[in-house]
C-alpha cells in the first residue's frame, strides 16, 4: 500500500510531529528562497467534488512549489454527471497513470474508498463530516508559531461541531499532542457520539471559552443541515458568536482562528475576525506549507506507489516504427 493521508485519527504522534517539522522547514526554505524538493516526475489529480477556495488553491500552490504537475478534475464536467460511479472514476484516473490524488467529496469515507482503488497516494482534502487533516495541520502549525507548542493549550472549538470535519481532525490532532479540547455549541449541532471524540462538551459559550488559549470558530454548514436544527440564525449569533464581548471570557492573549469561509456577523464579528488576536490569515498561508509537507510525505514514503499493470501489446506488423526521442543511440 502506498502512503496516504486520509485523516489524523490514525496517525501516530511521531507522524504528526514529522509532518509539522517538514512544514516548518519547507516554509523557511520558501521564505528564504532556498531549494525545496523537486517532485517534477509526479502528476497529481485535483479532484474537488465539493466547492473549495483555500484548500484547492493552496494544494495547487504547494504542488507548484514542488514542481509537480496537476490534472484538474471538476465533477460537473466529468463523466460522473453521466452516471459514472466514484469507483469507476478513480479506476479511470489510475489507468490514466496519475501518480496521486488530492480529493474532496461530500461523502464521509469517500477518500478511503478512493485509496482502495487507486494505485498511488491519496490525500484527503475534506470528506463529508469525517476529516480534513491538512486543515488541522495548518491550524497546529499556526498555534505552534504563536504559542511555542501545542502541549498544555486549552482550545475551544465553537459552533457547528456536528457537521465539521475540521473540528474532528483538530480534536484528534490537538489531543494527540497534549492539548485540552472543548467542543462548544448548541445541543442540536453537537454530534451524538461526543463520548467517542477527545474533548469536553459545553453547551454554554461562556463556560466553553472561559480561560482558553485558542478559539477555533466554525461556520454553520447549512448545506449539510437538516431542517429544524436551528431556530434562527439571529438567535444562534446572540448565543454563540465570538465577538468583542465574548472574547473577554477567554485569556487576554487568546488566538482567534477560523478555517474559512467566514460568515461574518454569524459565528464571528469583525472585531474577532480582524482584530489583533486573529491569526486567520496565517492559517491560510500555512495551508500551503503543510500541503507541501503532506505531498512530500506521501510521495516519499517507504512504500513506493505501484503503477497500474501494463498489458504488453504485440505491435501490428505495419506499426514497427520507433519514436524518435533525440537521445543518443546506444
Ligand atoms: C472548511 C471545509 O471545507 O471543511 N473549510 C476549509 O476547508 N478551509 C470549513 C467550512 O466549509 O466551513
mmCIF file of C-alpha atoms and ligand atoms in Angstrom:
data_model
loop_
_atom_site.group_PDB
_atom_site.id
_atom_site.type_symbol
_atom_site.label_atom_id
_atom_site.label_comp_id
_atom_site.label_asym_id
_atom_site.label_seq_id
_atom_site.Cartn_x
_atom_site.Cartn_y
_atom_site.Cartn_z
ATOM 1 C CA UNK A 1 0.000 0.000 0.000
ATOM 2 C CA UNK A 2 1.338 3.467 -0.801
ATOM 3 C CA UNK A 3 1.288 6.047 1.954
ATOM 4 C CA UNK A 4 -1.953 8.050 2.153
ATOM 5 C CA UNK A 5 -3.098 10.995 4.235
ATOM 6 C CA UNK A 6 -6.739 10.179 4.929
ATOM 7 C CA UNK A 7 -7.125 11.554 8.433
ATOM 8 C CA UNK A 8 -5.405 12.492 11.671
ATOM 9 C CA UNK A 9 -7.118 9.906 13.853
ATOM 10 C CA UNK A 10 -4.911 7.031 12.760
ATOM 11 C CA UNK A 11 -1.618 8.931 12.663
ATOM 12 C CA UNK A 12 0.885 8.478 15.440
ATOM 13 C CA UNK A 13 2.250 11.374 17.442
ATOM 14 C CA UNK A 14 5.546 10.876 15.557
ATOM 15 C CA UNK A 15 3.812 11.090 12.159
ATOM 16 C CA UNK A 16 2.168 14.377 13.163
ATOM 17 C CA UNK A 17 5.415 15.817 14.536
ATOM 18 C CA UNK A 18 7.214 14.780 11.357
ATOM 19 C CA UNK A 19 4.603 16.457 9.145
ATOM 20 C CA UNK A 20 4.729 19.634 11.235
ATOM 21 C CA UNK A 21 8.502 19.870 11.258
ATOM 22 C CA UNK A 22 8.608 19.228 7.497
ATOM 23 C CA UNK A 23 6.053 22.043 7.093
ATOM 24 C CA UNK A 24 8.132 24.464 9.171
ATOM 25 C CA UNK A 25 11.279 23.563 7.231
ATOM 26 C CA UNK A 26 9.579 23.985 3.845
ATOM 27 C CA UNK A 27 8.119 27.334 4.947
ATOM 28 C CA UNK A 28 11.561 28.630 5.868
ATOM 29 C CA UNK A 29 13.004 27.391 2.590
ATOM 30 C CA UNK A 30 10.306 29.148 0.548
ATOM 31 C CA UNK A 31 10.619 32.392 2.537
ATOM 32 C CA UNK A 32 14.413 32.406 2.233
ATOM 33 C CA UNK A 33 14.303 31.433 -1.448
ATOM 34 C CA UNK A 34 16.202 28.192 -0.791
ATOM 35 C CA UNK A 35 15.822 24.944 -2.673
ATOM 36 C CA UNK A 36 12.848 22.668 -1.989
ATOM 37 C CA UNK A 37 12.381 19.022 -3.056
ATOM 38 C CA UNK A 38 11.714 18.510 -6.725
ATOM 39 C CA UNK A 39 8.821 16.129 -7.440
ATOM 40 C CA UNK A 40 8.595 17.020 -11.119
ATOM 41 C CA UNK A 41 8.027 13.368 -12.136
ATOM 42 C CA UNK A 42 4.730 13.240 -10.281
ATOM 43 C CA UNK A 43 1.333 14.132 -11.736
ATOM 44 C CA UNK A 44 -1.305 14.641 -9.079
ATOM 45 C CA UNK A 45 -5.042 14.786 -9.765
ATOM 46 C CA UNK A 46 -7.012 17.544 -8.017
ATOM 47 C CA UNK A 47 -10.483 16.113 -7.512
ATOM 48 C CA UNK A 48 -12.802 18.609 -5.914
ATOM 49 C CA UNK A 49 -16.337 17.250 -5.912
ATOM 50 C CA UNK A 50 -17.289 19.984 -3.418
ATOM 51 C CA UNK A 51 -16.597 23.712 -3.618
ATOM 52 C CA UNK A 52 -13.317 24.999 -2.290
ATOM 53 C CA UNK A 53 -11.217 28.164 -2.413
ATOM 54 C CA UNK A 54 -8.455 27.900 0.206
ATOM 55 C CA UNK A 55 -7.828 24.155 0.165
ATOM 56 C CA UNK A 56 -7.820 23.770 -3.620
ATOM 57 C CA UNK A 57 -5.656 26.782 -4.381
ATOM 58 C CA UNK A 58 -3.166 26.028 -1.619
ATOM 59 C CA UNK A 59 -2.816 22.391 -2.742
ATOM 60 C CA UNK A 60 -2.155 23.707 -6.256
ATOM 61 C CA UNK A 61 0.314 26.259 -4.955
ATOM 62 C CA UNK A 62 2.029 23.548 -2.869
ATOM 63 C CA UNK A 63 2.286 21.266 -5.920
ATOM 64 C CA UNK A 64 3.624 24.182 -7.950
ATOM 65 C CA UNK A 65 6.390 24.896 -5.386
ATOM 66 C CA UNK A 66 7.346 21.194 -5.556
ATOM 67 C CA UNK A 67 7.326 21.363 -9.387
ATOM 68 C CA UNK A 68 4.644 18.682 -9.621
ATOM 69 C CA UNK A 69 2.126 18.660 -12.434
ATOM 70 C CA UNK A 70 -1.552 18.830 -11.632
ATOM 71 C CA UNK A 71 -4.507 17.404 -13.512
ATOM 72 C CA UNK A 72 -7.671 19.250 -12.608
ATOM 73 C CA UNK A 73 -10.963 17.492 -12.383
ATOM 74 C CA UNK A 74 -14.337 19.038 -11.949
ATOM 75 C CA UNK A 75 -17.275 16.797 -11.117
ATOM 76 C CA UNK A 76 -19.798 18.853 -13.078
ATOM 77 C CA UNK A 77 -17.985 18.456 -16.396
ATOM 78 C CA UNK A 78 -16.766 14.872 -15.839
ATOM 79 C CA UNK A 79 -18.421 11.576 -16.698
ATOM 80 C CA UNK A 80 -19.815 11.428 -13.162
ATOM 81 C CA UNK A 81 -22.547 13.713 -14.464
ATOM 82 C CA UNK A 82 -23.322 10.849 -16.898
ATOM 83 C CA UNK A 83 -23.778 8.411 -14.028
ATOM 84 C CA UNK A 84 -20.254 7.014 -13.602
ATOM 85 C CA UNK A 85 -19.577 5.697 -10.102
ATOM 86 C CA UNK A 86 -16.817 7.020 -7.860
ATOM 87 C CA UNK A 87 -15.048 3.646 -8.100
ATOM 88 C CA UNK A 88 -15.001 3.723 -11.916
ATOM 89 C CA UNK A 89 -13.864 7.350 -11.948
ATOM 90 C CA UNK A 90 -10.983 6.520 -9.606
ATOM 91 C CA UNK A 91 -10.016 3.462 -11.675
ATOM 92 C CA UNK A 92 -10.055 5.633 -14.807
ATOM 93 C CA UNK A 93 -7.638 8.075 -13.212
ATOM 94 C CA UNK A 94 -5.420 5.175 -12.121
ATOM 95 C CA UNK A 95 -5.181 3.819 -15.653
ATOM 96 C CA UNK A 96 -4.589 7.331 -16.952
ATOM 97 C CA UNK A 97 -1.405 6.981 -14.942
ATOM 98 C CA UNK A 98 -1.899 9.799 -12.475
ATOM 99 C CA UNK A 99 0.567 9.288 -9.625
ATOM 100 C CA UNK A 100 -1.507 10.663 -6.768
ATOM 101 C CA UNK A 101 -4.869 12.201 -5.887
ATOM 102 C CA UNK A 102 -5.981 15.113 -3.746
ATOM 103 C CA UNK A 103 -9.670 14.626 -3.166
ATOM 104 C CA UNK A 104 -12.638 16.405 -1.576
ATOM 105 C CA UNK A 105 -16.075 14.795 -1.571
ATOM 106 C CA UNK A 106 -19.325 15.214 0.342
ATOM 107 C CA UNK A 107 -19.406 11.569 1.462
ATOM 108 C CA UNK A 108 -17.621 10.682 4.695
ATOM 109 C CA UNK A 109 -15.228 7.835 3.943
ATOM 110 C CA UNK A 110 -15.035 8.583 0.202
ATOM 111 C CA UNK A 111 -11.292 9.223 0.242
ATOM 112 C CA UNK A 112 -10.669 5.852 1.922
ATOM 113 C CA UNK A 113 -12.739 4.253 -0.839
ATOM 114 C CA UNK A 114 -10.644 6.079 -3.435
ATOM 115 C CA UNK A 115 -7.434 4.912 -1.761
ATOM 116 C CA UNK A 116 -8.644 1.318 -2.074
ATOM 117 C CA UNK A 117 -8.942 1.510 -5.852
ATOM 118 C CA UNK A 118 -6.183 3.951 -6.733
ATOM 119 C CA UNK A 119 -2.615 2.710 -7.015
ATOM 120 C CA UNK A 120 -0.845 5.777 -5.621
ATOM 121 C CA UNK A 121 -1.139 8.059 -2.639
ATOM 122 C CA UNK A 122 -4.467 9.744 -1.819
ATOM 123 C CA UNK A 123 -4.685 12.913 0.249
ATOM 124 C CA UNK A 124 -7.969 13.808 1.913
ATOM 125 C CA UNK A 125 -8.923 17.443 1.258
ATOM 126 C CA UNK A 126 -12.165 17.025 3.234
ATOM 127 C CA UNK A 127 -14.572 14.051 3.189
ATOM 128 C CA UNK A 128 -18.082 14.872 4.355
ATOM 129 C CA UNK A 129 -18.248 15.314 8.113
ATOM 130 C CA UNK A 130 -15.333 12.982 8.715
ATOM 131 C CA UNK A 131 -11.840 14.555 8.460
ATOM 132 C CA UNK A 132 -9.853 17.410 6.954
ATOM 133 C CA UNK A 133 -6.302 16.516 8.004
ATOM 134 C CA UNK A 134 -4.368 19.265 6.222
ATOM 135 C CA UNK A 135 -6.561 21.982 7.780
ATOM 136 C CA UNK A 136 -5.756 20.610 11.240
ATOM 137 C CA UNK A 137 -2.045 20.610 10.352
ATOM 138 C CA UNK A 138 -2.256 24.242 9.171
ATOM 139 C CA UNK A 139 -4.019 25.188 12.413
ATOM 140 C CA UNK A 140 -1.436 23.323 14.517
ATOM 141 C CA UNK A 141 1.496 24.982 12.727
ATOM 142 C CA UNK A 142 -0.129 28.383 13.360
ATOM 143 C CA UNK A 143 -0.629 27.600 17.064
ATOM 144 C CA UNK A 144 2.977 26.404 17.444
ATOM 145 C CA UNK A 145 4.305 29.574 15.785
ATOM 146 C CA UNK A 146 2.318 31.785 18.187
ATOM 147 C CA UNK A 147 2.321 29.724 21.384
ATOM 148 C CA UNK A 148 5.525 27.700 21.120
ATOM 149 C CA UNK A 149 3.878 24.309 21.496
ATOM 150 C CA UNK A 150 0.509 22.556 21.485
ATOM 151 C CA UNK A 151 1.070 20.719 24.766
ATOM 152 C CA UNK A 152 -0.920 22.193 27.634
ATOM 153 C CA UNK A 153 -3.018 24.557 25.491
ATOM 154 C CA UNK A 154 -6.739 24.857 26.145
ATOM 155 C CA UNK A 155 -8.563 25.019 22.836
ATOM 156 C CA UNK A 156 -12.284 25.680 22.327
ATOM 157 C CA UNK A 157 -13.866 24.568 19.060
ATOM 158 C CA UNK A 158 -17.027 26.658 18.795
ATOM 159 C CA UNK A 159 -20.091 26.280 16.589
ATOM 160 C CA UNK A 160 -21.429 23.628 14.252
ATOM 161 C CA UNK A 161 -19.340 20.714 15.540
ATOM 162 C CA UNK A 162 -21.758 18.111 14.174
ATOM 163 C CA UNK A 163 -21.099 18.925 10.521
ATOM 164 C CA UNK A 164 -17.452 19.879 10.818
ATOM 165 C CA UNK A 165 -14.627 17.696 9.539
ATOM 166 C CA UNK A 166 -12.281 20.499 10.695
ATOM 167 C CA UNK A 167 -13.500 20.037 14.286
ATOM 168 C CA UNK A 168 -12.853 16.297 14.178
ATOM 169 C CA UNK A 169 -9.366 16.482 12.645
ATOM 170 C CA UNK A 170 -8.392 19.284 15.010
ATOM 171 C CA UNK A 171 -9.678 17.430 18.059
ATOM 172 C CA UNK A 172 -7.652 14.330 17.179
ATOM 173 C CA UNK A 173 -4.501 16.273 16.431
ATOM 174 C CA UNK A 174 -4.680 18.584 19.440
ATOM 175 C CA UNK A 175 -5.418 15.791 21.899
ATOM 176 C CA UNK A 176 -2.626 13.610 20.475
ATOM 177 C CA UNK A 177 -0.191 16.491 21.036
ATOM 178 C CA UNK A 178 -1.340 17.123 24.604
ATOM 179 C CA UNK A 179 -3.845 19.995 24.349
ATOM 180 C CA UNK A 180 -7.166 20.070 26.175
ATOM 181 C CA UNK A 181 -10.092 20.306 23.762
ATOM 182 C CA UNK A 182 -13.564 21.716 24.397
ATOM 183 C CA UNK A 183 -16.471 21.415 21.971
ATOM 184 C CA UNK A 184 -18.815 24.371 22.356
ATOM 185 C CA UNK A 185 -22.214 24.818 20.696
ATOM 186 C CA UNK A 186 -25.929 24.127 20.879
ATOM 187 C CA UNK A 187 -27.135 20.580 21.523
ATOM 188 C CA UNK A 188 -28.647 20.361 18.044
ATOM 189 C CA UNK A 189 -25.213 20.958 16.472
ATOM 190 C CA UNK A 190 -23.266 18.604 18.727
ATOM 191 C CA UNK A 191 -22.552 15.073 17.441
ATOM 192 C CA UNK A 192 -24.443 12.311 19.245
ATOM 193 C CA UNK A 193 -21.164 10.406 19.623
ATOM 194 C CA UNK A 194 -19.174 13.071 21.517
ATOM 195 C CA UNK A 195 -18.112 10.445 24.056
ATOM 196 C CA UNK A 196 -16.050 8.905 21.240
ATOM 197 C CA UNK A 197 -14.314 12.209 20.481
ATOM 198 C CA UNK A 198 -11.435 13.574 22.540
ATOM 199 C CA UNK A 199 -12.910 16.638 24.270
ATOM 200 C CA UNK A 200 -15.308 18.081 26.837
ATOM 201 C CA UNK A 201 -18.713 19.323 25.679
ATOM 202 C CA UNK A 202 -20.033 22.769 26.661
ATOM 203 C CA UNK A 203 -23.460 23.996 25.613
ATOM 204 C CA UNK A 204 -22.791 27.434 27.056
ATOM 205 C CA UNK A 205 -20.373 29.793 25.278
ATOM 206 C CA UNK A 206 -19.138 31.465 28.446
ATOM 207 C CA UNK A 207 -18.115 28.280 30.253
ATOM 208 C CA UNK A 208 -16.782 26.896 26.961
ATOM 209 C CA UNK A 209 -14.321 29.677 26.251
ATOM 210 C CA UNK A 210 -13.509 30.769 29.803
ATOM 211 C CA UNK A 211 -9.714 30.894 30.150
ATOM 212 C CA UNK A 212 -8.887 29.274 26.805
ATOM 213 C CA UNK A 213 -5.697 29.937 24.820
ATOM 214 C CA UNK A 214 -7.269 29.362 21.413
ATOM 215 C CA UNK A 215 -10.765 29.609 19.946
ATOM 216 C CA UNK A 216 -11.456 27.854 16.652
ATOM 217 C CA UNK A 217 -14.674 29.303 15.217
ATOM 218 C CA UNK A 218 -16.750 27.130 12.888
ATOM 219 C CA UNK A 219 -19.164 28.122 10.137
ATOM 220 C CA UNK A 220 -22.769 26.953 10.285
ATOM 221 C CA UNK A 221 -22.703 24.360 7.498
ATOM 222 C CA UNK A 222 -26.236 24.905 6.267
ATOM 223 C CA UNK A 223 -25.595 22.748 3.202
ATOM 224 C CA UNK A 224 -25.278 19.694 5.489
ATOM 225 C CA UNK A 225 -28.064 20.628 7.914
ATOM 226 C CA UNK A 226 -31.493 19.110 8.165
ATOM 227 C CA UNK A 227 -34.418 21.476 8.661
ATOM 228 C CA UNK A 228 -35.140 22.483 12.232
ATOM 229 C CA UNK A 229 -31.599 22.192 13.594
ATOM 230 C CA UNK A 230 -31.605 25.898 14.442
ATOM 231 C CA UNK A 231 -34.482 28.129 15.473
ATOM 232 C CA UNK A 232 -32.909 31.178 13.835
ATOM 233 C CA UNK A 233 -29.509 32.494 12.781
ATOM 234 C CA UNK A 234 -30.057 35.651 14.850
ATOM 235 C CA UNK A 235 -30.712 33.637 17.971
ATOM 236 C CA UNK A 236 -27.681 31.445 17.266
ATOM 237 C CA UNK A 237 -25.462 34.530 16.843
ATOM 238 C CA UNK A 238 -26.802 36.057 20.068
ATOM 239 C CA UNK A 239 -25.846 32.921 21.998
ATOM 240 C CA UNK A 240 -22.668 31.677 20.316
ATOM 241 C CA UNK A 241 -20.986 34.486 18.403
ATOM 242 C CA UNK A 242 -17.301 35.068 19.170
ATOM 243 C CA UNK A 243 -17.100 38.850 19.361
ATOM 244 C CA UNK A 244 -15.724 41.808 21.267
ATOM 245 C CA UNK A 245 -17.861 40.988 24.342
ATOM 246 C CA UNK A 246 -17.481 37.225 24.489
ATOM 247 C CA UNK A 247 -13.720 37.378 23.836
ATOM 248 C CA UNK A 248 -13.325 38.929 27.287
ATOM 249 C CA UNK A 249 -14.028 35.487 28.805
ATOM 250 C CA UNK A 250 -11.014 33.897 27.100
ATOM 251 C CA UNK A 251 -7.359 34.541 28.014
ATOM 252 C CA UNK A 252 -6.148 38.040 27.114
ATOM 253 C CA UNK A 253 -3.735 36.625 24.533
ATOM 254 C CA UNK A 254 -6.176 34.064 23.181
ATOM 255 C CA UNK A 255 -5.831 33.328 19.457
ATOM 256 C CA UNK A 256 -8.911 33.608 17.259
ATOM 257 C CA UNK A 257 -8.913 31.058 14.444
ATOM 258 C CA UNK A 258 -11.314 30.167 11.645
ATOM 259 C CA UNK A 259 -10.751 27.677 8.801
ATOM 260 C CA UNK A 260 -12.866 29.823 6.461
ATOM 261 C CA UNK A 261 -15.120 30.541 4.702
ATOM 262 C CA UNK A 262 -16.296 33.054 7.328
ATOM 263 C CA UNK A 263 -19.901 34.099 7.701
ATOM 264 C CA UNK A 264 -19.257 37.496 9.278
ATOM 265 C CA UNK A 265 -21.896 38.570 11.744
ATOM 266 C CA UNK A 266 -22.925 34.958 12.423
ATOM 267 C CA UNK A 267 -20.172 32.921 14.133
ATOM 268 C CA UNK A 268 -17.766 35.897 14.467
ATOM 269 C CA UNK A 269 -17.941 39.671 14.347
ATOM 270 C CA UNK A 270 -15.409 41.919 12.593
ATOM 271 C CA UNK A 271 -13.566 42.688 15.835
ATOM 272 C CA UNK A 272 -12.827 38.998 16.436
ATOM 273 C CA UNK A 273 -12.116 38.165 12.779
ATOM 274 C CA UNK A 274 -9.854 41.148 12.051
ATOM 275 C CA UNK A 275 -8.573 42.103 15.499
ATOM 276 C CA UNK A 276 -5.049 41.699 16.818
ATOM 277 C CA UNK A 277 -5.793 38.252 18.263
ATOM 278 C CA UNK A 278 -6.922 36.890 14.910
ATOM 279 C CA UNK A 279 -4.489 34.559 13.120
ATOM 280 C CA UNK A 280 -6.857 33.647 10.314
ATOM 281 C CA UNK A 281 -4.572 34.916 7.542
ATOM 282 C CA UNK A 282 -1.649 32.901 8.990
ATOM 283 C CA UNK A 283 -3.815 29.771 8.872
ATOM 284 C CA UNK A 284 -4.393 30.412 5.167
ATOM 285 C CA UNK A 285 -0.708 30.946 4.431
ATOM 286 C CA UNK A 286 0.404 27.947 6.492
ATOM 287 C CA UNK A 287 -2.047 25.871 4.478
ATOM 288 C CA UNK A 288 0.424 25.995 1.594
ATOM 289 C CA UNK A 289 3.360 24.700 3.631
ATOM 290 C CA UNK A 290 1.518 21.874 5.374
ATOM 291 C CA UNK A 291 0.191 20.767 1.974
ATOM 292 C CA UNK A 292 3.717 20.815 0.553
ATOM 293 C CA UNK A 293 4.807 18.698 3.513
ATOM 294 C CA UNK A 294 1.867 16.341 3.059
ATOM 295 C CA UNK A 295 2.539 15.851 -0.663
ATOM 296 C CA UNK A 296 6.229 15.287 0.040
ATOM 297 C CA UNK A 297 5.421 12.887 2.892
ATOM 298 C CA UNK A 298 3.089 10.656 0.892
ATOM 299 C CA UNK A 299 5.211 10.657 -2.259
ATOM 300 C CA UNK A 300 8.447 9.816 -0.461
ATOM 301 C CA UNK A 301 7.011 7.228 1.946
ATOM 302 C CA UNK A 302 8.815 3.909 2.325
ATOM 303 C CA UNK A 303 6.448 2.019 0.073
ATOM 304 C CA UNK A 304 6.524 3.305 -3.447
ATOM 305 C CA UNK A 305 3.229 3.753 -5.269
ATOM 306 C CA UNK A 306 2.560 0.914 -7.665
ATOM 307 C CA UNK A 307 1.856 1.949 -11.261
ATOM 308 C CA UNK A 308 -1.024 0.146 -12.951
ATOM 309 C CA UNK A 309 -0.108 -3.171 -14.567
ATOM 310 C CA UNK A 310 0.806 -2.771 -18.234
ATOM 311 C CA UNK A 311 -0.699 -5.210 -20.721
ATOM 312 C CA UNK A 312 2.070 -5.887 -23.253
ATOM 313 C CA UNK A 313 0.573 -5.358 -26.671
ATOM 314 C CA UNK A 314 2.041 -7.032 -29.735
ATOM 315 C CA UNK A 315 2.528 -4.300 -32.278
ATOM 316 C CA UNK A 316 0.851 -4.974 -35.597
ATOM 317 C CA UNK A 317 3.363 -5.541 -38.422
ATOM 318 C CA UNK A 318 2.842 -2.142 -40.054
ATOM 319 C CA UNK A 319 3.500 -0.318 -36.801
ATOM 320 C CA UNK A 320 7.097 -1.218 -36.034
ATOM 321 C CA UNK A 321 8.344 2.329 -36.332
ATOM 322 C CA UNK A 322 10.033 3.595 -33.136
ATOM 323 C CA UNK A 323 9.538 7.033 -31.666
ATOM 324 C CA UNK A 324 12.431 9.452 -32.165
ATOM 325 C CA UNK A 325 13.407 10.910 -28.793
ATOM 326 C CA UNK A 326 16.515 12.821 -29.854
ATOM 327 C CA UNK A 327 18.553 10.804 -27.310
ATOM 328 C CA UNK A 328 21.918 9.197 -28.142
ATOM 329 C CA UNK A 329 21.854 5.727 -29.732
ATOM 330 C CA UNK A 330 23.316 3.016 -27.522
HETATM 331 C C1 LIG B 1 -13.835 24.017 5.726
HETATM 332 C C2 LIG B 1 -14.261 22.773 4.980
HETATM 333 O O1 LIG B 1 -14.475 22.785 3.771
HETATM 334 O O2 LIG B 1 -14.351 21.781 5.663
HETATM 335 N N1 LIG B 1 -13.117 24.943 5.021
HETATM 336 C C3 LIG B 1 -11.823 24.721 4.612
HETATM 337 O O3 LIG B 1 -11.513 23.746 4.002
HETATM 338 N N2 LIG B 1 -10.908 25.647 4.914
HETATM 339 C C4 LIG B 1 -14.883 24.551 6.618
HETATM 340 C C5 LIG B 1 -16.199 25.022 6.070
HETATM 341 O O4 LIG B 1 -16.572 24.749 4.942
HETATM 342 O O5 LIG B 1 -16.912 25.693 6.826
#
